[in-house]
Tab-separated table of C-alpha atoms in Angstrom:
chain	number	residue	atom	x	y	z
A	10	GLU	CA	3.488	9.379	18.667
A	11	ALA	CA	6.347	8.559	16.313
A	12	GLY	CA	5.350	7.139	12.979
A	13	VAL	CA	6.832	4.282	10.978
A	14	THR	CA	10.477	4.941	10.240
A	15	GLN	CA	12.623	3.451	7.508
A	16	SER	CA	16.312	3.525	6.773
A	17	PRO	CA	18.175	4.360	4.728
A	18	THR	CA	16.271	6.984	2.766
A	19	HIS	CA	18.228	6.237	-0.370
A	20	LEU	CA	20.354	3.239	-1.283
A	21	ILE	CA	22.471	2.808	-4.376
A	22	LYS	CA	23.806	-0.621	-5.272
A	23	THR	CA	25.178	-2.384	-8.302
A	24	ARG	CA	23.829	-5.476	-9.961
A	25	GLY	CA	24.544	-8.649	-8.050
A	26	GLN	CA	25.009	-6.949	-4.696
A	27	GLN	CA	22.780	-7.352	-1.661
A	28	ALA	CA	20.607	-4.661	-0.128
A	29	THR	CA	19.261	-4.474	3.410
A	30	LEU	CA	16.390	-2.170	4.245
A	31	ARG	CA	15.130	-1.498	7.756
A	32	CYS	CA	11.783	-0.582	9.220
A	33	SER	CA	10.656	0.370	12.705
A	34	PRO	CA	6.909	0.150	13.278
A	35	ILE	CA	4.797	2.423	15.387
A	36	SER	CA	5.145	1.554	19.047
A	37	GLY	CA	2.618	-1.117	19.960
A	38	HIS	CA	2.208	-2.385	16.405
A	39	THR	CA	3.110	-6.024	15.902
A	40	SER	CA	2.511	-6.388	12.183
A	41	VAL	CA	4.898	-5.135	9.521
A	42	TYR	CA	4.231	-5.190	5.791
A	43	TRP	CA	6.670	-4.583	2.952
A	44	TYR	CA	5.672	-3.249	-0.452
A	45	GLN	CA	7.523	-2.481	-3.647
A	46	GLN	CA	6.517	0.483	-5.739
A	47	ALA	CA	8.346	0.591	-9.044
A	48	LEU	CA	8.348	3.859	-10.952
A	49	GLY	CA	4.985	4.494	-12.505
A	50	LEU	CA	3.480	1.327	-11.076
A	51	GLY	CA	1.199	0.573	-8.180
A	52	LEU	CA	2.047	-0.894	-4.833
A	53	GLN	CA	3.029	-4.557	-4.908
A	54	PHE	CA	2.737	-6.607	-1.733
A	55	LEU	CA	6.019	-8.241	-0.759
A	56	LEU	CA	5.906	-9.664	2.746
A	57	TRP	CA	3.893	-9.633	5.938
A	58	TYR	CA	5.411	-10.302	9.358
A	59	ASP	CA	3.533	-10.608	12.602
A	60	GLU	CA	4.843	-11.565	16.017
A	61	GLY	CA	8.193	-12.454	14.519
A	62	GLU	CA	6.881	-14.815	11.886
A	63	GLU	CA	6.380	-14.519	8.158
A	64	ARG	CA	2.625	-14.752	7.621
A	65	ASN	CA	2.422	-14.268	3.892
A	66	ARG	CA	4.432	-13.230	0.878
A	67	GLY	CA	3.598	-11.839	-2.522
A	68	ASN	CA	4.696	-13.103	-5.906
A	69	PHE	CA	8.361	-12.280	-5.569
A	70	PRO	CA	11.371	-14.584	-5.994
A	71	PRO	CA	13.106	-16.091	-2.939
A	72	ARG	CA	15.952	-13.599	-3.180
A	73	PHE	CA	13.520	-11.200	-1.501
A	74	SER	CA	13.504	-12.166	2.143
A	75	GLY	CA	13.273	-10.592	5.517
A	76	ARG	CA	12.749	-11.037	9.179
A	77	GLN	CA	11.093	-9.446	12.148
A	78	PHE	CA	12.950	-8.928	15.387
A	79	PRO	CA	11.635	-9.329	18.952
A	80	ASN	CA	11.100	-5.563	19.151
A	81	TYR	CA	8.903	-5.887	15.994
A	82	SER	CA	11.279	-3.953	13.783
A	83	SER	CA	11.932	-5.601	10.457
A	84	GLU	CA	14.546	-6.025	7.777
A	85	LEU	CA	14.032	-6.624	4.085
A	86	ASN	CA	16.918	-8.261	2.276
A	87	VAL	CA	17.246	-8.373	-1.464
A	88	ASN	CA	20.002	-10.628	-2.765
A	89	ALA	CA	21.571	-10.754	-6.209
A	90	LEU	CA	20.160	-7.363	-7.114
A	91	GLU	CA	18.815	-6.853	-10.596
A	92	LEU	CA	18.197	-3.596	-12.418
A	93	GLU	CA	14.430	-4.058	-12.189
A	94	ASP	CA	14.654	-4.123	-8.400
A	95	SER	CA	15.057	-0.363	-8.523
A	96	ALA	CA	11.989	0.960	-6.753
A	97	LEU	CA	10.602	2.639	-3.694
A	98	TYR	CA	10.230	0.094	-0.900
A	99	LEU	CA	7.544	0.963	1.581
A	100	CYS	CA	7.046	-0.487	5.003
A	101	ALA	CA	3.742	-0.287	6.832
A	102	SER	CA	2.694	-1.342	10.302
A	103	SER	CA	-0.618	-2.130	11.911
A	104	PRO	CA	-1.607	-2.877	15.505
A	105	VAL	CA	-2.604	-6.485	15.160
A	106	GLY	CA	-2.305	-8.918	12.331
A	107	ASP	CA	-5.417	-10.989	12.484
A	108	THR	CA	-8.065	-12.170	10.109
A	109	THR	CA	-10.357	-9.190	10.440
A	110	SER	CA	-8.090	-6.835	8.530
A	111	THR	CA	-9.843	-3.933	10.149
A	112	ASP	CA	-6.577	-2.400	11.131
A	113	THR	CA	-5.237	0.550	9.251
A	114	GLN	CA	-1.799	0.231	7.779
A	115	TYR	CA	0.431	3.171	8.498
A	116	PHE	CA	3.163	3.709	5.958
A	117	GLY	CA	6.727	4.818	6.442
A	118	PRO	CA	8.437	7.307	4.109
A	119	GLY	CA	10.091	4.538	2.094
A	120	THR	CA	13.579	3.620	0.938
A	121	ARG	CA	14.499	4.483	-2.616
A	122	LEU	CA	16.659	1.665	-3.958
A	123	THR	CA	18.587	2.284	-7.134
A	124	VAL	CA	20.401	-0.594	-8.819
A	125	LEU	CA	23.049	0.390	-11.335
B	9	GLN	CA	-4.330	-10.122	-10.594
B	10	GLN	CA	-4.213	-6.463	-9.706
B	11	PRO	CA	-7.557	-4.667	-9.244
B	12	VAL	CA	-8.233	-2.238	-12.040
B	13	GLN	CA	-8.946	1.360	-11.222
B	14	SER	CA	-10.742	3.793	-13.461
B	15	PRO	CA	-10.198	6.376	-14.638
B	16	GLN	CA	-6.424	6.161	-14.881
B	17	ALA	CA	-6.154	9.915	-14.581
B	18	VAL	CA	-8.502	12.826	-14.054
B	19	ILE	CA	-8.137	16.586	-13.989
B	20	LEU	CA	-10.624	18.671	-12.055
B	21	ARG	CA	-11.243	22.291	-11.241
B	22	GLU	CA	-11.609	23.214	-7.603
B	23	GLY	CA	-15.120	22.526	-6.447
B	24	GLU	CA	-15.831	19.794	-8.985
B	25	ASP	CA	-16.696	16.210	-8.083
B	26	ALA	CA	-14.961	12.972	-9.037
B	27	VAL	CA	-15.568	9.253	-8.742
B	28	ILE	CA	-12.779	6.687	-8.726
B	29	ASN	CA	-13.642	3.040	-9.227
B	30	CYS	CA	-11.802	-0.095	-8.153
B	31	SER	CA	-12.765	-3.414	-9.684
B	32	SER	CA	-11.427	-6.808	-8.684
B	33	SER	CA	-11.680	-10.183	-10.368
B	34	LYS	CA	-11.640	-11.916	-6.991
B	35	ALA	CA	-13.992	-11.949	-4.038
B	36	LEU	CA	-12.950	-9.307	-1.568
B	37	TYR	CA	-13.092	-9.170	2.192
B	38	SER	CA	-12.175	-5.544	2.492
B	39	VAL	CA	-11.154	-2.512	0.526
B	40	HIS	CA	-8.848	0.224	1.736
B	41	TRP	CA	-8.367	3.562	0.040
B	42	TYR	CA	-5.105	5.510	0.111
B	43	ARG	CA	-3.890	8.780	-1.316
B	44	GLN	CA	-0.265	9.259	-2.237
B	45	LYS	CA	1.287	12.583	-3.062
B	46	HIS	CA	4.339	12.671	-5.259
B	47	GLY	CA	7.432	11.642	-3.353
B	48	GLU	CA	5.506	10.741	-0.215
B	49	ALA	CA	4.209	7.542	1.335
B	50	PRO	CA	0.543	6.603	0.896
B	51	VAL	CA	-1.863	7.981	3.465
B	52	PHE	CA	-4.815	5.920	4.624
B	53	LEU	CA	-8.243	7.361	3.818
B	54	MET	CA	-10.736	4.707	4.862
B	55	ILE	CA	-11.495	1.010	5.031
B	56	LEU	CA	-14.669	-0.761	3.980
B	57	LEU	CA	-15.597	-4.288	4.960
B	58	LYS	CA	-17.824	-6.662	3.059
B	59	GLY	CA	-21.463	-6.008	3.766
B	60	GLY	CA	-22.001	-3.235	1.285
B	61	GLU	CA	-21.221	-0.463	3.671
B	62	GLN	CA	-20.580	3.101	2.752
B	63	LYS	CA	-18.305	5.409	4.634
B	64	GLY	CA	-17.216	8.958	4.481
B	65	HIS	CA	-15.634	11.849	6.210
B	66	ASP	CA	-15.503	15.464	5.198
B	67	LYS	CA	-16.187	15.465	1.481
B	68	ILE	CA	-14.681	12.074	0.693
B	69	SER	CA	-16.808	8.957	0.849
B	70	ALA	CA	-16.691	5.434	-0.496
B	71	SER	CA	-18.882	2.448	-1.135
B	72	PHE	CA	-18.175	-1.256	-1.421
B	73	ASN	CA	-20.316	-3.671	-3.395
B	74	GLU	CA	-18.960	-7.096	-2.515
B	75	LYS	CA	-21.213	-8.876	-4.982
B	76	LYS	CA	-19.802	-6.892	-7.837
B	77	GLN	CA	-16.337	-6.939	-6.256
B	78	GLN	CA	-16.182	-3.212	-6.726
B	79	SER	CA	-15.541	-0.145	-4.648
B	80	SER	CA	-15.951	3.499	-5.514
B	81	LEU	CA	-14.384	6.574	-3.949
B	82	TYR	CA	-16.377	9.795	-4.164
B	83	LEU	CA	-14.681	13.165	-3.937
B	84	THR	CA	-17.047	16.102	-3.702
B	85	ALA	CA	-16.274	19.800	-3.992
B	86	SER	CA	-12.632	18.936	-4.643
B	87	GLN	CA	-9.854	20.993	-3.118
B	88	LEU	CA	-6.310	21.550	-4.299
B	89	SER	CA	-5.109	19.285	-1.495
B	90	TYR	CA	-6.951	16.351	-3.074
B	91	SER	CA	-4.344	16.117	-5.816
B	92	GLY	CA	-2.372	12.910	-5.779
B	93	THR	CA	-2.569	9.280	-6.786
B	94	TYR	CA	-5.366	7.258	-5.257
B	95	PHE	CA	-4.951	3.550	-4.644
B	96	CYS	CA	-7.446	0.975	-3.586
B	97	GLY	CA	-5.949	-1.764	-1.457
B	98	THR	CA	-7.816	-5.023	-1.374
B	99	GLU	CA	-7.766	-8.111	0.745
B	100	VAL	CA	-8.954	-11.143	-1.147
B	101	SER	CA	-11.360	-13.236	0.878
B	102	GLY	CA	-9.655	-16.170	2.546
B	103	THR	CA	-6.156	-14.797	2.178
B	104	TYR	CA	-3.986	-12.327	4.004
B	105	LYS	CA	-2.630	-10.822	0.854
B	106	TYR	CA	-3.041	-7.151	0.200
B	107	ILE	CA	-3.224	-6.297	-3.467
B	108	PHE	CA	-3.265	-2.688	-4.493
B	109	GLY	CA	-5.057	-1.311	-7.513
B	110	THR	CA	-3.459	0.226	-10.568
B	111	GLY	CA	-3.859	3.753	-9.201
B	112	THR	CA	-5.688	6.865	-10.353
B	113	ARG	CA	-3.847	10.141	-10.770
B	114	LEU	CA	-5.992	13.073	-9.730
B	115	LYS	CA	-5.041	16.679	-10.312
B	116	VAL	CA	-7.108	19.557	-9.022
B	117	LEU	CA	-6.565	22.923	-10.660
B	118	ALA	CA	-7.345	26.304	-9.161
């Protein structure tokens, strides 16, 4: 079974540009989560998508946005990039996004975004 | 607010035991534990739901005290492969937000 995949592996942008990161969940998983992991810091919850809808978002400005496609893959868009956006962005998927939260989140390898 | 993990870092010799704690200021519905090796994505270890359950597999186990809003991860007879950063991931009761702890760096020496 293929795991969560993310692309690109590395992304280098300059301040003010836009970045688009992509995630493909494990087949059969409908929920996709995005996290930011800045160097030396813990995982910060960004966004949760389930069945094509945004279910929740963390404490990030509106320039962080995304969407989930009918095939459950997802995009994370970061507009007006700032230097502090440099981080590893992790995507995770789980089978069902419901209130029980008993589902394991499976992480992808991440996209390393560097803002110069 | 991010759950606080303690200790921040620990160095062990192979075969020694360790305990990693995760403490939240909010009521929790569940706690997940992950291990992340340098340069890799986090790997799920186990999930604990409110109810004070304790889980374990192999030589890694965990407990969850919902009243104290705390969880502990127990590593016994540590192996070199246990090295990495351990994160607790928490779901605050009544929300769908996952908040990860501050992380604990664990290094096991031969």
